[in-house]
PDB file of C-alpha atoms in Angstrom:
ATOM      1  CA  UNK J   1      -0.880 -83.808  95.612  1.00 53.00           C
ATOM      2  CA  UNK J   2       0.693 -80.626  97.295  1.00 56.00           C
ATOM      3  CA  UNK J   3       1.716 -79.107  93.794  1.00 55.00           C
ATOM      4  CA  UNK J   4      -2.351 -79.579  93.110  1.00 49.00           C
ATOM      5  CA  UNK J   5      -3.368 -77.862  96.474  1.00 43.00           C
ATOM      6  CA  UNK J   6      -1.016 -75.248  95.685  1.00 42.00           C
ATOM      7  CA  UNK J   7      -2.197 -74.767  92.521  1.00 46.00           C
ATOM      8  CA  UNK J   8      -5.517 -74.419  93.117  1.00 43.00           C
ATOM      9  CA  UNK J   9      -4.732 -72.232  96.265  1.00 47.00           C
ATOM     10  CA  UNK J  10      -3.755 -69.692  93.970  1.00 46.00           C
ATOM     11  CA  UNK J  11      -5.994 -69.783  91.324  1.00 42.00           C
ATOM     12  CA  UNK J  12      -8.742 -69.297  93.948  1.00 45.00           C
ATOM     13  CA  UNK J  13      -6.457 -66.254  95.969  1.00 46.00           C
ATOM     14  CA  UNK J  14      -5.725 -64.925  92.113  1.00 43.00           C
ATOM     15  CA  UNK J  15      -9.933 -65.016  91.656  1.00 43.00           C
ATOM     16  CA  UNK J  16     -10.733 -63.748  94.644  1.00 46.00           C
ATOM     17  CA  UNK J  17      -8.136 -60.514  94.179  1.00 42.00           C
ATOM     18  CA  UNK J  18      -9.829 -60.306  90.295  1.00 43.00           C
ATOM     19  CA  UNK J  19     -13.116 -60.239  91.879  1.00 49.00           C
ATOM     20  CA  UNK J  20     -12.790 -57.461  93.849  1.00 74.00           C
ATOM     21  CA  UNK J  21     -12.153 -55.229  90.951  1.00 94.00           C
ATOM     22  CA  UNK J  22     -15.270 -52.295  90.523  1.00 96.00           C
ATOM     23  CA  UNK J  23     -17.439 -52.907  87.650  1.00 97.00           C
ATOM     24  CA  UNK J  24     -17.165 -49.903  85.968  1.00 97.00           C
ATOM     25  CA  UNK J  25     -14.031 -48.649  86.720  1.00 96.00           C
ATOM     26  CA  UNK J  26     -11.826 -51.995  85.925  1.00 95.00           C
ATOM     27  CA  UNK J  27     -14.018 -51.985  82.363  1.00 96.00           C
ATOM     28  CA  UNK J  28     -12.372 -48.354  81.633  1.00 95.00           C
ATOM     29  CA  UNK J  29     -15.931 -46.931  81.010  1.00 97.00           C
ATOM     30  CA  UNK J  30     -15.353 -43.355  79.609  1.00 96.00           C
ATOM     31  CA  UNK J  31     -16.421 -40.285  77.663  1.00 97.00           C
ATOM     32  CA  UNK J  32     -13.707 -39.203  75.031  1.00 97.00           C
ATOM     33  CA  UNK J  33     -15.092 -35.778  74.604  1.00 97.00           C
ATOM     34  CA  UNK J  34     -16.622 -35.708  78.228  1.00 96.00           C
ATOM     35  CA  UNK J  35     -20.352 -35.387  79.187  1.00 97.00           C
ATOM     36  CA  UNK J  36     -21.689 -32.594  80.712  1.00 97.00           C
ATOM     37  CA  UNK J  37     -24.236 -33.826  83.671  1.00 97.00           C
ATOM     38  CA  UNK J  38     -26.000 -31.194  86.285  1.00 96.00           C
ATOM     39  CA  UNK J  39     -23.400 -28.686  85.434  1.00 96.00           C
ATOM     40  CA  UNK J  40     -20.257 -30.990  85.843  1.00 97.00           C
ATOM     41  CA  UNK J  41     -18.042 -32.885  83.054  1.00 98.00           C
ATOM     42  CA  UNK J  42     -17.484 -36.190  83.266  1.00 98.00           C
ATOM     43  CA  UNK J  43     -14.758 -37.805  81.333  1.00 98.00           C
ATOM     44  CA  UNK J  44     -15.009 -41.645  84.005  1.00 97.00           C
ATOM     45  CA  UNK J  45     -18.391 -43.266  83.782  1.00 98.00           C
ATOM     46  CA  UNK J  46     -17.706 -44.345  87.682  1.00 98.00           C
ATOM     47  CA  UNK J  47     -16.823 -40.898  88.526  1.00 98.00           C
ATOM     48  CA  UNK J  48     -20.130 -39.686  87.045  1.00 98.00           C
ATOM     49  CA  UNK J  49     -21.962 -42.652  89.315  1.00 98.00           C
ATOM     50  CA  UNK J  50     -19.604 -42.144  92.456  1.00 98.00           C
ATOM     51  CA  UNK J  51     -18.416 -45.687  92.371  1.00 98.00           C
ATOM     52  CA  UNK J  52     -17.027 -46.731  95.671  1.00 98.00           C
ATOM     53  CA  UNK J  53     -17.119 -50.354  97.844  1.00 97.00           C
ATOM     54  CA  UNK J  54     -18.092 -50.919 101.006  1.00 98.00           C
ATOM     55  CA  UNK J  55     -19.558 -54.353 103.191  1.00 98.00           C
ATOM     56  CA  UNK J  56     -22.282 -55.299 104.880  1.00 98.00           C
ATOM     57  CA  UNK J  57     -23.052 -58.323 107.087  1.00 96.00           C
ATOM     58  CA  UNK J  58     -26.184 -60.440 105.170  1.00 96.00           C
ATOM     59  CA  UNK J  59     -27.174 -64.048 107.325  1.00 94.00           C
ATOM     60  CA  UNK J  60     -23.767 -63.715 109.148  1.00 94.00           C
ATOM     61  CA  UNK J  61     -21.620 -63.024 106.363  1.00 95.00           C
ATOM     62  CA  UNK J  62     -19.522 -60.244 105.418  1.00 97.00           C
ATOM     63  CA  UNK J  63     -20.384 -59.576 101.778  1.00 97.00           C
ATOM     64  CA  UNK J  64     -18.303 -56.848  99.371  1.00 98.00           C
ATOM     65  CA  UNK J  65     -20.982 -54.628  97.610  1.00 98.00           C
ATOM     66  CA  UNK J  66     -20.308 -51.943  94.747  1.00 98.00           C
ATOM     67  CA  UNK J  67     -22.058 -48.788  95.741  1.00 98.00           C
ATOM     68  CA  UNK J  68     -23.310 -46.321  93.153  1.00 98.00           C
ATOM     69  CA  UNK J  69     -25.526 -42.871  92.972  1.00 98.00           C
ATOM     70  CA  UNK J  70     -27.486 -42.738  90.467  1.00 98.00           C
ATOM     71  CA  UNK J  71     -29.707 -39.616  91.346  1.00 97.00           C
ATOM     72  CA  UNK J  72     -26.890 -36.804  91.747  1.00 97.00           C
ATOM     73  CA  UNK J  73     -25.731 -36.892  87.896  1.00 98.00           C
ATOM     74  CA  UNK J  74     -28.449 -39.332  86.084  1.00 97.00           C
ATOM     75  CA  UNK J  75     -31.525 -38.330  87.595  1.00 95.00           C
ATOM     76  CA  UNK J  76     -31.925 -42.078  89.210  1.00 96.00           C
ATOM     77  CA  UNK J  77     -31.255 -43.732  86.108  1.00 95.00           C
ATOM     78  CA  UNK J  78     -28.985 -46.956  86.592  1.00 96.00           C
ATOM     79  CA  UNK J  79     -30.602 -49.129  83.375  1.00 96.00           C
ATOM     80  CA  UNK J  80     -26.691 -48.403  81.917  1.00 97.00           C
ATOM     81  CA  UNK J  81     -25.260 -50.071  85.182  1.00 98.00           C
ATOM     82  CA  UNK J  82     -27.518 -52.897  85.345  1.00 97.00           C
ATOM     83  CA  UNK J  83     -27.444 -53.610  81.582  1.00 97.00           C
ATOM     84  CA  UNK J  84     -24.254 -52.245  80.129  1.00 97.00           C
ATOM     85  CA  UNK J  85     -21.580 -51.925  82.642  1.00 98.00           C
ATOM     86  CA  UNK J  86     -22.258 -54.797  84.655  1.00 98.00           C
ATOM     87  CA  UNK J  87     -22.533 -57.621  82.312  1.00 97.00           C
ATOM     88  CA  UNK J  88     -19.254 -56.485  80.973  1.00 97.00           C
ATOM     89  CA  UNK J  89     -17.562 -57.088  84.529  1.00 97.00           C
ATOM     90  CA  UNK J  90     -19.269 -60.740  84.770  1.00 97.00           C
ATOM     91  CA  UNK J  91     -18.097 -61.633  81.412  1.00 96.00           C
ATOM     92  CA  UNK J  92     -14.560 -60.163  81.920  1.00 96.00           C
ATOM     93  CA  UNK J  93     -14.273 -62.641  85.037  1.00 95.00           C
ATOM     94  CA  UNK J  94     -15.021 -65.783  82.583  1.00 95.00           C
ATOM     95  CA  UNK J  95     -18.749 -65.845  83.397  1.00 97.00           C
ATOM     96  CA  UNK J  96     -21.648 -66.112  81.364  1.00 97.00           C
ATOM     97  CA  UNK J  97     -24.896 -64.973  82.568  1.00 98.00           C
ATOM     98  CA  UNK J  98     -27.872 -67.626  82.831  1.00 98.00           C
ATOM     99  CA  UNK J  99     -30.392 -65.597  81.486  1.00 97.00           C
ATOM    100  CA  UNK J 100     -32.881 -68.394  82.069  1.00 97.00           C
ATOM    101  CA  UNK J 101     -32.882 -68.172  85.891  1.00 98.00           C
ATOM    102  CA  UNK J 102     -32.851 -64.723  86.625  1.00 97.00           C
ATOM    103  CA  UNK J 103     -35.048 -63.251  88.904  1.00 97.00           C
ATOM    104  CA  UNK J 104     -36.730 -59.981  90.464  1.00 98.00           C
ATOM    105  CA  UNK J 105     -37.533 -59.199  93.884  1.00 98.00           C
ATOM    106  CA  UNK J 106     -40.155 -56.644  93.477  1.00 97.00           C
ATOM    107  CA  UNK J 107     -40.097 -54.714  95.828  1.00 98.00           C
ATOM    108  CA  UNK J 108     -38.076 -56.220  97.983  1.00 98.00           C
ATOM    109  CA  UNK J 109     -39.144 -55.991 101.675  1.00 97.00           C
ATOM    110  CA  UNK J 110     -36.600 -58.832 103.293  1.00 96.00           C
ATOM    111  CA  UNK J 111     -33.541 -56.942 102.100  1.00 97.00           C
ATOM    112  CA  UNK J 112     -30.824 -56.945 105.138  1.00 97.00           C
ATOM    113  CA  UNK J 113     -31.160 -53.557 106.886  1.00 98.00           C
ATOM    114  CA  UNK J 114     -26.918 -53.980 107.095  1.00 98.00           C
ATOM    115  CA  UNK J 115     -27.243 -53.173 103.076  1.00 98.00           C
ATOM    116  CA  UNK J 116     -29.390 -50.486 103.358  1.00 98.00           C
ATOM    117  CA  UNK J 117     -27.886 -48.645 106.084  1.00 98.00           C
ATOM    118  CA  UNK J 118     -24.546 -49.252 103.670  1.00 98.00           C
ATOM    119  CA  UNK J 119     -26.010 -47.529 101.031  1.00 98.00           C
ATOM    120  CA  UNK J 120     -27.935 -44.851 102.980  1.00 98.00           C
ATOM    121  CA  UNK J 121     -24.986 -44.134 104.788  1.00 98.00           C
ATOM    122  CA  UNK J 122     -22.789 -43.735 101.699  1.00 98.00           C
ATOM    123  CA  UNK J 123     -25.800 -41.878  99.854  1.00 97.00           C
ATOM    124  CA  UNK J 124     -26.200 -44.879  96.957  1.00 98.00           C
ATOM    125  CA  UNK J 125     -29.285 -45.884  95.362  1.00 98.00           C
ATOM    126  CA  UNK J 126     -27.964 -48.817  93.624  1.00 98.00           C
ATOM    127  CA  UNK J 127     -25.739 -51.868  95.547  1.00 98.00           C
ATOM    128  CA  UNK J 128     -23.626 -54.688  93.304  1.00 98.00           C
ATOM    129  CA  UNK J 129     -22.339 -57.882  94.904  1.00 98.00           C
ATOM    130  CA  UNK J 130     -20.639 -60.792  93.375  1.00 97.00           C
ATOM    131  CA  UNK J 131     -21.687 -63.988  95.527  1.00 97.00           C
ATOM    132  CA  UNK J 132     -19.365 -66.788  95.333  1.00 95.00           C
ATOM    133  CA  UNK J 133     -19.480 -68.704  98.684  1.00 92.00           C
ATOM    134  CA  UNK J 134     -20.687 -71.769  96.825  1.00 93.00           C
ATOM    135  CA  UNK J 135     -18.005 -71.987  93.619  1.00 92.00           C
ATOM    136  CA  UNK J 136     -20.285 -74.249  91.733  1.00 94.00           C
ATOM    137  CA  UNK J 137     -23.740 -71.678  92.054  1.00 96.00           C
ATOM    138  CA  UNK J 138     -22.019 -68.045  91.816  1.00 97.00           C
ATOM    139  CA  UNK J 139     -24.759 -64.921  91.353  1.00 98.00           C
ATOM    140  CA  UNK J 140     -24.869 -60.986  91.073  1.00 98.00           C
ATOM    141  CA  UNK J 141     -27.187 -59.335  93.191  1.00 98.00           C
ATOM    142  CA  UNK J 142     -28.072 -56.040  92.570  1.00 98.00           C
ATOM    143  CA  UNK J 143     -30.302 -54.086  94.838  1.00 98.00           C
ATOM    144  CA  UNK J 144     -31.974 -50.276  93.885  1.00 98.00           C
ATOM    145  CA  UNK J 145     -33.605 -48.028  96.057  1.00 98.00           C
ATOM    146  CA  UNK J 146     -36.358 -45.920  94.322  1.00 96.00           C
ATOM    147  CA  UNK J 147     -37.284 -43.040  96.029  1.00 95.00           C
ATOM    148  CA  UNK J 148     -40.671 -42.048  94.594  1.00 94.00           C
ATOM    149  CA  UNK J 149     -42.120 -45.547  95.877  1.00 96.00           C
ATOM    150  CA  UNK J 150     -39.518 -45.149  98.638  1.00 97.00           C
ATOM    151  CA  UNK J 151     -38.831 -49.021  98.456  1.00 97.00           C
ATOM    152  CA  UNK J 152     -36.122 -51.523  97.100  1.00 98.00           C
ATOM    153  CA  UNK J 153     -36.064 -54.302  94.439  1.00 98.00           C
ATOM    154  CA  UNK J 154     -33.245 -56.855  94.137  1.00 98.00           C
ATOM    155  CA  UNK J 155     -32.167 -58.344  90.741  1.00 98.00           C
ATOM    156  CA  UNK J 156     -30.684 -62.006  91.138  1.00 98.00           C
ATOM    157  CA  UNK J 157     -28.672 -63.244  88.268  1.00 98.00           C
ATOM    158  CA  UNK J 158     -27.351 -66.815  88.616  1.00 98.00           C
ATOM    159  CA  UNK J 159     -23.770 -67.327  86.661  1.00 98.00           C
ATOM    160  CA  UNK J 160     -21.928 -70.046  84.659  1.00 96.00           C
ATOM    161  CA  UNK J 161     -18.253 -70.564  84.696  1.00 89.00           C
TER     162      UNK J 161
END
């Protein structure tokens, strides 16, 4: 019975390391020849979208988020993130997206000030957080701000391990 617990103990610290790693970055998202963006090249996709973590307390909870800019270099565009680079990062963690269920917040007026002060403090449009507090109902959220209707909407997208 310990050799179980022990087991498992690691498997979930093992996950829980894994999950931390940043969507775009740990998916080595790149530009061989580079990509030329407001005046700057980019050879990193998360260099180009300023990746960079930070947390936020949501209902008493201390949740990681993924921060990203999406206005300095793609003129607000994060389609690529939402559709591209993070579905790679679920599936890489053994997840499969349940299409079925997902769901959009439109705009989204209950979103925890804690997550927007994180990403108006660290200048990010678009926020990325694996939920896993219960293992057997894990979800991506993924809130944008827009600034020409100066409001948020939240994407919720319910996994399967």
């Amino acid at each position: 019975m310990k050799k179980k617990l022990l087991i498992l103990s690691f498997l979930f610290m093992t996950f829980a390391l894994f999950a931390e790693e940043p969507p775009i970055e740990s998916g080595g998202w790149h530009w061989d020849s580079g990509i030329t963006l407001n005046g700057k090249c980019f050879f990193d996709v998360a260099e180009s979208y300023k990746e960079q973590d930070g947390w936020a307390l949501v209902l008493g909870e201390k949740i990681h988020y993924w921060l990203y800019d999406t206005y300095t270099y793609h003129d607000g565009y994060g389609k690529s993130i939402i559709d591209r680079y993070v579905p790679a990062w679920i599936e890489s963690m053994g997840y499969v997206i349940d299409f079925d269920h997902m769901r959009r917040v439109n705009p989204n007026k209950d979103l925890a000030s804690s997550v927007k002060a994180l990403m108006k403090q660290r200048n990010c449009d678009l926020s990325v957080a694996l939920i896993t507090r219960d293992p057997a109902y894990p979800y991506v959220v993924i809130n944008n701000y827009d600034k020409d209707s100066d409001s948020y909407w939240t994407d919720i997208i319910p996994l399967i391990r």
